[in-house]
Short mmCIF file of C-alpha atoms in Angstrom, two decimals:
data_model
loop_
_atom_site.label_atom_id
_atom_site.label_comp_id
_atom_site.label_asym_id
_atom_site.label_seq_id
_atom_site.Cartn_x
_atom_site.Cartn_y
_atom_site.Cartn_z
CA UNK A 99 92.76 -76.22 359.75
CA UNK A 100 89.05 -76.25 360.21
CA UNK A 101 87.22 -78.32 362.92
CA UNK A 102 84.87 -80.81 361.10
CA UNK A 103 83.44 -82.55 364.03
CA UNK A 104 80.32 -80.05 364.04
CA UNK A 105 79.45 -80.80 360.55
CA UNK A 106 80.00 -84.42 361.15
CA UNK A 107 77.67 -84.70 363.90
CA UNK A 108 75.17 -82.58 362.24
CA UNK A 109 75.40 -85.08 359.15
CA UNK A 110 74.99 -88.07 361.62
CA UNK A 111 72.26 -86.79 363.17
CA UNK A 112 70.42 -86.04 359.72
CA UNK A 113 71.27 -89.59 358.85
CA UNK A 114 69.45 -90.69 362.08
CA UNK A 115 66.61 -88.58 361.27
CA UNK A 116 66.25 -90.15 357.72
CA UNK A 117 66.39 -93.37 359.06
CA UNK A 118 63.56 -92.53 361.53
CA UNK A 119 61.43 -91.49 358.78
CA UNK A 120 61.60 -95.02 357.25
CA UNK A 121 58.13 -96.54 358.12
CA UNK A 122 57.10 -99.88 357.30
CA UNK A 123 53.96 -102.29 357.80
CA UNK A 124 54.30 -104.63 360.72
CA UNK A 125 52.31 -107.48 361.44
CA UNK A 126 51.59 -107.60 365.34
CA UNK A 127 48.78 -110.07 365.68
CA UNK A 128 45.89 -111.63 363.69
CA UNK A 129 44.59 -108.95 361.45
CA UNK A 130 46.72 -106.54 363.30
CA UNK A 131 48.92 -104.43 361.04
CA UNK A 132 50.35 -101.15 361.83
CA UNK A 133 52.81 -98.81 359.95
CA UNK A 134 55.70 -98.13 362.42
CA UNK A 135 59.42 -97.08 362.01
CA UNK A 136 61.75 -99.82 360.48
CA UNK A 137 65.34 -99.38 361.37
CA UNK A 138 67.11 -100.47 358.22
CA UNK A 139 70.57 -102.49 358.66
CA UNK A 140 73.94 -100.88 357.74
CA UNK A 141 74.59 -101.04 353.83
CA UNK A 142 77.03 -103.21 353.18
CA UNK A 143 79.45 -102.97 350.30
CA UNK A 144 77.52 -105.22 347.91
CA UNK A 145 74.31 -103.97 348.96
CA UNK A 146 72.13 -101.65 347.70
CA UNK A 147 69.13 -99.32 349.24
CA UNK A 148 65.76 -99.04 347.50
CA UNK A 149 63.09 -96.93 347.85
CA UNK A 150 60.14 -99.26 347.61
CA UNK A 151 57.58 -97.80 344.88
CA UNK A 152 55.43 -100.82 344.18
CA UNK A 153 54.31 -103.97 346.25
CA UNK A 154 51.91 -106.54 345.69
CA UNK A 155 49.96 -108.63 348.22
CA UNK A 156 50.57 -112.39 347.94
CA UNK A 157 48.40 -115.31 349.33
CA UNK A 158 51.43 -116.11 352.16
CA UNK A 159 50.84 -112.42 353.23
CA UNK A 160 47.39 -113.08 353.77
CA UNK A 161 47.77 -116.50 355.55
CA UNK A 162 50.10 -114.62 357.88
CA UNK A 163 47.68 -111.65 358.31
CA UNK A 164 44.62 -114.11 358.98
CA UNK A 165 46.34 -117.00 360.88
CA UNK A 166 50.17 -115.67 361.96
CA UNK A 167 51.30 -118.62 359.94
CA UNK A 168 51.56 -119.91 356.26
CA UNK A 169 51.90 -123.80 356.37
CA UNK A 170 54.97 -124.34 358.68
CA UNK A 171 56.23 -120.78 358.80
CA UNK A 172 54.97 -119.34 362.14
CA UNK A 173 55.03 -115.56 362.98
CA UNK A 174 56.36 -115.56 366.54
CA UNK A 175 57.31 -111.88 366.91
CA UNK A 176 56.38 -108.72 365.08
CA UNK A 177 57.31 -108.84 361.46
CA UNK A 178 57.44 -106.61 358.41
CA UNK A 179 55.22 -108.05 355.66
CA UNK A 180 55.32 -108.24 351.78
CA UNK A 181 57.82 -109.56 349.42
CA UNK A 182 56.62 -108.80 345.78
CA UNK A 183 58.23 -105.46 345.34
CA UNK A 184 60.29 -103.09 342.81
CA UNK A 185 61.62 -99.49 343.47
CA UNK A 186 64.21 -97.12 342.87
CA UNK A 187 67.99 -97.35 344.19
CA UNK A 188 68.98 -94.51 346.29
CA UNK A 189 72.22 -95.81 347.55
CA UNK A 190 74.82 -98.33 346.39
CA UNK A 191 77.57 -100.06 348.42
CA UNK A 192 81.20 -99.28 347.90
CA UNK A 193 81.55 -102.35 345.64
CA UNK A 194 78.59 -102.33 343.47
CA UNK A 195 79.50 -101.45 339.76
CA UNK A 196 76.39 -102.64 337.78
CA UNK A 197 73.91 -100.06 339.35
CA UNK A 198 73.60 -96.20 339.84
CA UNK A 199 71.38 -94.10 342.23
CA UNK A 200 68.03 -93.63 340.15
CA UNK A 201 68.07 -97.12 338.65
CA UNK A 202 64.59 -98.68 338.64
CA UNK A 203 64.79 -102.25 340.00
CA UNK A 204 62.95 -105.35 340.59
CA UNK A 205 63.84 -107.42 344.07
CA UNK A 206 64.04 -110.88 344.15
CA UNK A 207 62.92 -111.46 347.68
CA UNK A 208 65.22 -114.52 349.04
CA UNK A 209 68.78 -114.36 350.24
CA UNK A 210 70.25 -117.71 350.39
CA UNK A 211 73.36 -118.89 352.10
CA UNK A 212 75.46 -119.29 348.83
CA UNK A 213 77.68 -121.96 350.84
CA UNK A 214 75.46 -125.38 350.94
CA UNK A 215 75.37 -128.02 348.70
CA UNK A 216 71.83 -126.99 347.28
CA UNK A 217 73.32 -123.48 346.83
CA UNK A 218 76.32 -124.61 344.88
CA UNK A 219 74.38 -127.04 342.89
CA UNK A 220 72.20 -124.14 341.70
CA UNK A 221 68.96 -125.02 343.56
CA UNK A 222 69.62 -122.22 345.75
CA UNK A 223 65.95 -121.80 346.39
CA UNK A 224 65.80 -124.89 348.58
CA UNK A 225 68.55 -123.53 350.76
CA UNK A 226 67.83 -124.55 354.42
CA UNK A 227 69.12 -120.97 355.77
CA UNK A 228 67.13 -119.08 352.96
CA UNK A 229 66.22 -115.31 354.34
CA UNK A 230 63.11 -114.34 352.46
CA UNK A 231 61.10 -111.08 352.55
CA UNK A 232 58.13 -111.44 354.67
CA UNK A 233 58.70 -115.03 355.72
CA UNK A 234 59.18 -115.47 359.63
CA UNK A 235 61.32 -114.50 360.92
CA UNK A 236 62.79 -112.12 358.39
CA UNK A 237 61.04 -109.06 357.96
CA UNK A 238 59.54 -107.97 354.53
CA UNK A 239 59.46 -105.00 352.10
CA UNK A 240 56.32 -103.33 352.59
CA UNK A 241 58.31 -100.29 353.69
CA UNK A 242 59.38 -96.83 352.38
CA UNK A 243 62.92 -98.26 352.15
CA UNK A 244 64.96 -101.46 352.17
CA UNK A 245 68.64 -102.59 352.16
CA UNK A 246 69.21 -105.75 349.54
CA UNK A 247 72.07 -107.53 348.06
CA UNK A 248 72.66 -105.80 344.42
CA UNK A 249 72.93 -109.10 342.82
CA UNK A 250 69.37 -109.85 343.90
CA UNK A 251 68.03 -106.60 342.19
CA UNK A 252 67.20 -106.37 338.35
CA UNK A 253 67.19 -103.51 336.30
CA UNK A 254 63.91 -102.52 334.35
CA UNK A 255 63.70 -101.34 330.88
CA UNK A 256 61.64 -98.16 330.37
CA UNK A 257 58.95 -99.85 328.87
CA UNK A 258 58.24 -102.16 332.02
CA UNK A 259 56.68 -100.36 334.96
CA UNK A 260 57.60 -100.64 338.85
CA UNK A 261 54.04 -102.48 339.21
CA UNK A 262 54.96 -104.80 336.27
CA UNK A 263 58.52 -105.17 338.36
CA UNK A 264 56.69 -106.04 341.45
CA UNK A 265 54.72 -108.52 339.28
CA UNK A 266 57.88 -110.65 338.55
CA UNK A 267 57.57 -112.32 341.77
CA UNK A 268 54.54 -114.34 341.36
CA UNK A 269 55.23 -114.41 337.53
CA UNK A 270 58.57 -116.22 338.67
CA UNK A 271 56.46 -119.24 340.28
CA UNK A 272 54.74 -119.95 336.83
CA UNK A 273 58.08 -119.44 334.82
CA UNK A 274 59.70 -121.95 337.30
CA UNK A 275 56.89 -124.28 337.14
CA UNK A 276 57.09 -124.35 333.23
CA UNK A 277 60.80 -124.95 333.42
CA UNK A 278 60.33 -127.78 335.82
CA UNK A 279 57.58 -129.40 333.76
CA UNK A 280 59.61 -128.75 330.47
CA UNK A 281 56.31 -126.99 328.90
CA UNK A 282 57.23 -126.03 325.08
CA UNK A 283 55.37 -125.70 321.75
CA UNK A 284 53.95 -129.24 321.60
CA UNK A 285 52.75 -129.51 325.32
CA UNK A 286 49.09 -129.35 325.92
CA UNK A 287 48.61 -127.96 329.57
CA UNK A 288 45.73 -128.27 332.23
CA UNK A 289 45.82 -125.95 335.09
CA UNK A 290 43.96 -126.58 338.28
CA UNK A 291 42.93 -123.44 340.04
CA UNK A 292 42.43 -119.74 338.52
CA UNK A 293 43.65 -117.66 341.50
CA UNK A 294 46.62 -115.51 341.08
CA UNK A 295 49.09 -118.43 340.70
CA UNK A 296 47.07 -120.34 338.19
CA UNK A 297 46.55 -116.92 336.08
CA UNK A 298 50.45 -116.50 335.98
CA UNK A 299 51.11 -120.14 335.25
CA UNK A 300 48.52 -119.64 332.15
CA UNK A 301 50.57 -116.48 330.95
CA UNK A 302 53.90 -118.28 331.70
CA UNK A 303 52.90 -121.35 329.84
CA UNK A 304 51.58 -119.59 326.75
CA UNK A 305 55.02 -117.47 326.68
CA UNK A 306 56.94 -120.90 326.53
CA UNK A 307 54.76 -121.88 323.70
CA UNK A 308 52.07 -124.15 324.88
CA UNK A 309 49.41 -124.45 322.07
CA UNK A 310 46.21 -125.47 323.95
CA UNK A 311 45.64 -124.58 327.80
CA UNK A 312 42.49 -125.58 329.92
CA UNK A 313 41.86 -124.01 333.17
CA UNK A 314 39.68 -125.62 335.61
CA UNK A 315 38.11 -124.16 338.99
CA UNK A 316 34.87 -124.03 341.22
CA UNK A 317 34.86 -120.29 341.00
CA UNK A 318 32.90 -119.12 337.62
CA UNK A 319 34.12 -115.40 338.05
CA UNK A 320 37.65 -116.65 338.00
CA UNK A 321 36.92 -118.80 335.15
CA UNK A 322 35.73 -115.99 333.12
CA UNK A 323 38.93 -114.10 334.02
CA UNK A 324 41.22 -116.86 332.88
CA UNK A 325 39.12 -117.00 329.43
CA UNK A 326 39.71 -113.23 329.08
CA UNK A 327 43.59 -113.74 329.67
CA UNK A 328 43.82 -116.42 326.83
CA UNK A 329 42.58 -119.73 328.14
CA UNK A 330 41.53 -122.11 325.19
CA UNK A 331 38.77 -123.59 327.29
CA UNK A 332 37.46 -123.44 330.96
CA UNK A 333 35.75 -126.02 332.91
CA UNK A 334 33.86 -125.63 336.08
CA UNK A 335 34.03 -128.30 338.74
CA UNK A 336 32.49 -129.05 342.11
CA UNK A 337 34.09 -129.49 345.36
CA UNK A 338 32.80 -132.98 345.80
CA UNK A 339 35.46 -135.65 345.33
CA UNK A 340 32.88 -137.96 344.20
CA UNK A 341 32.82 -136.02 341.00
CA UNK A 342 36.15 -136.84 339.92
CA UNK A 343 35.44 -139.56 337.37
CA UNK A 344 33.01 -137.34 335.69
CA UNK A 345 34.88 -134.42 335.76
CA UNK A 346 38.18 -135.97 334.53
CA UNK A 347 36.19 -136.88 331.18
CA UNK A 348 34.78 -133.39 330.82
CA UNK A 349 38.32 -131.93 331.23
CA UNK A 350 39.70 -134.26 328.77
CA UNK A 351 36.64 -133.50 326.41
CA UNK A 352 37.77 -129.77 326.60
CA UNK A 353 41.18 -130.53 325.78
CA UNK A 354 40.49 -132.49 322.59
CA UNK A 355 43.62 -134.59 322.90
CA UNK A 356 46.14 -135.80 325.50
CA UNK A 357 46.89 -133.58 328.55
CA UNK A 358 50.67 -133.61 328.55
CA UNK A 359 51.10 -131.30 331.61
CA UNK A 360 48.89 -130.44 334.39
CA UNK A 361 49.59 -127.82 337.14
CA UNK A 362 47.84 -127.99 340.51
CA UNK A 363 47.90 -124.58 341.73
CA UNK A 364 45.49 -125.51 344.57
CA UNK A 365 46.87 -128.52 346.46
CA UNK A 366 43.70 -130.49 347.72
CA UNK A 367 43.40 -134.20 347.61
CA UNK A 368 40.62 -133.74 344.99
CA UNK A 369 42.60 -131.15 342.58
CA UNK A 370 45.62 -133.69 342.76
CA UNK A 371 43.51 -136.66 342.33
CA UNK A 372 41.96 -134.78 339.01
CA UNK A 373 45.50 -133.92 337.92
CA UNK A 374 46.58 -137.41 338.14
CA UNK A 375 43.83 -138.78 336.47
CA UNK A 376 43.22 -136.47 333.71
CA UNK A 377 47.12 -136.25 332.28
CA UNK A 378 47.95 -138.55 329.63
CA UNK A 379 50.29 -141.86 330.06
CA UNK A 380 54.00 -140.51 330.40
CA UNK A 381 52.71 -136.94 330.93
CA UNK A 382 53.77 -134.83 334.10
CA UNK A 383 51.91 -133.48 336.89
CA UNK A 384 53.61 -130.14 338.61
CA UNK A 385 52.31 -129.38 342.31
CA UNK A 386 52.50 -125.82 343.04
CA UNK A 387 49.64 -125.19 345.27
CA UNK A 388 50.13 -126.48 349.00
CA UNK A 389 46.68 -125.67 350.40
CA UNK A 390 47.31 -129.15 352.49
CA UNK A 391 50.48 -130.17 354.24
CA UNK A 392 49.17 -133.86 353.60
CA UNK A 393 47.28 -135.67 351.08
CA UNK A 394 45.61 -139.05 350.54
CA UNK A 395 45.99 -139.85 347.05
CA UNK A 396 45.68 -143.06 344.78
CA UNK A 397 49.15 -143.03 343.08
CA UNK A 398 49.39 -146.56 341.94
CA UNK A 399 47.06 -146.05 338.81
CA UNK A 400 49.15 -143.07 338.10
CA UNK A 401 52.38 -144.75 338.38
CA UNK A 402 51.31 -147.73 336.34
CA UNK A 403 50.87 -145.06 333.88
CA UNK A 404 54.04 -143.42 334.27
CA UNK A 405 52.75 -140.12 335.13
CA UNK A 406 55.83 -138.16 336.61
CA UNK A 407 54.90 -136.06 339.70
CA UNK A 408 57.02 -132.68 340.44
CA UNK A 409 56.83 -130.19 342.73
CA UNK A 410 58.27 -126.73 342.92
CA UNK A 411 59.23 -124.44 345.83
CA UNK A 412 59.40 -120.84 344.85
CA UNK A 413 61.83 -120.16 341.64
CA UNK A 414 65.29 -119.69 340.82
CA UNK A 415 67.29 -117.79 338.10
CA UNK A 416 63.90 -116.35 336.75
CA UNK A 417 63.91 -112.52 336.95
CA UNK A 418 65.79 -112.02 333.76
CA UNK A 419 63.44 -114.12 331.60
CA UNK A 420 60.37 -112.59 333.31
CA UNK A 421 61.37 -109.12 332.62
CA UNK A 422 62.20 -110.29 328.94
CA UNK A 423 58.70 -111.50 328.79
CA UNK A 424 57.29 -108.32 329.89
CA UNK A 425 59.63 -105.84 327.99
CA UNK A 426 58.95 -108.01 324.77
CA UNK A 427 55.01 -108.24 325.26
CA UNK A 428 54.90 -111.81 325.46
CA UNK A 429 53.38 -111.49 328.53
CA UNK A 430 51.09 -108.76 329.92
CA UNK A 431 50.55 -108.80 333.91
CA UNK A 432 48.75 -105.70 334.07
CA UNK A 433 45.25 -106.99 333.83
CA UNK A 434 46.11 -108.86 337.01
CA UNK A 435 46.20 -105.76 338.95
CA UNK A 436 42.56 -105.28 340.22
CA UNK A 437 43.21 -102.96 343.11
CA UNK A 438 45.44 -100.31 344.07
CA UNK A 439 45.99 -98.81 347.52
CA UNK A 440 48.07 -96.21 348.83
CA UNK A 441 50.35 -96.73 352.03
CA UNK A 442 48.66 -95.35 354.85
CA UNK A 443 47.05 -96.92 357.85
CA UNK A 444 43.70 -97.02 356.55
CA UNK A 445 45.15 -98.14 353.07
CA UNK A 446 46.80 -100.86 354.45
CA UNK A 447 44.02 -102.34 356.33
CA UNK A 448 41.59 -101.88 353.39
CA UNK A 449 44.23 -103.53 351.10
CA UNK A 450 44.60 -106.62 353.17
CA UNK A 451 41.11 -106.87 353.91
CA UNK A 452 40.14 -106.65 350.19
CA UNK A 453 43.02 -109.35 349.39
CA UNK A 454 41.79 -111.62 352.38
CA UNK A 455 38.10 -111.54 350.84
CA UNK A 456 38.94 -112.66 347.60
CA UNK A 457 36.41 -112.24 345.20
CA UNK A 458 37.21 -110.18 341.95
CA UNK A 459 40.53 -109.17 343.96
CA UNK A 460 43.40 -110.72 341.94
CA UNK A 461 46.42 -108.83 342.62
CA UNK A 462 46.08 -105.93 345.37
CA UNK A 463 49.08 -103.53 344.77
CA UNK A 464 50.38 -100.88 347.09
CA UNK A 465 51.70 -97.49 345.29
CA UNK A 466 54.31 -95.91 347.77
#
């Protein structure tokens, strides 16, 4: 009988070597990123190992990069960044039947507990025990390889690229917002902010059938991008809250009829004031952006007009619809990808600096 112990030891050593080769982008301090080894957890029976091929930089990644925090999420120890991602399956767990090695997938980055009342009611995005890629203290996915639950991976059709698959994450925010606000073919939409989230909300609202969309911003360059992406009208406003009254009139005139739903993709006192005042009686305001943790707003006039205010936090059950929108051509996210970088130390630093500067950068993408 042959002695297999030597072969087993060699195979184990090979696996260790392969694990050593897995590198990731670690946030070590303010504006300090370094590519270092990342040891993956063992592959569970319902997990898959994915080689990441495309990853986009999100605004929250930039906040972590610049400040070591995003809202109440504080980076207290070295952390792998990134969460907008897609890749190719390299290994499947023993109980995984829905995927094969080589499948191209987009990854939903949040792992909820599945046990709490919010998870059981379907609102798993609000789970207090959520483990979300790149949100402290959970490591992210800007790495050569990650291990992830198979049920949070979604197969991409042949006509949807890996970059588009990675864009399912930001697009999901717009899709979830449109669902929360009940956007449909009779819904005239106003969007405050033409940054990445405002633009994906524009694309989602149009896909949901919104017949008329007006986008509002302080940045003329971003407004021109919104116009090119299909906004019916664009309105430039100031940063001065004293201008709210005149600007509301200008926005309502640009719409030409009642504003049924307003999306605030910024989250300042002024942007919410404009949204509350511009929206028709009986309409909805959906707060997406969270630039400020506290606001001072005159709510009574809007409440007296029965303007509903709803909020969103990330998304839930959106990947299949996002992929369908992309595959069918109802949504084209490719124009949003303005910059691409390789996964090298210089590429890492340049990509985050580019994203942090803003300007003409909408979505900065890594190709791994």
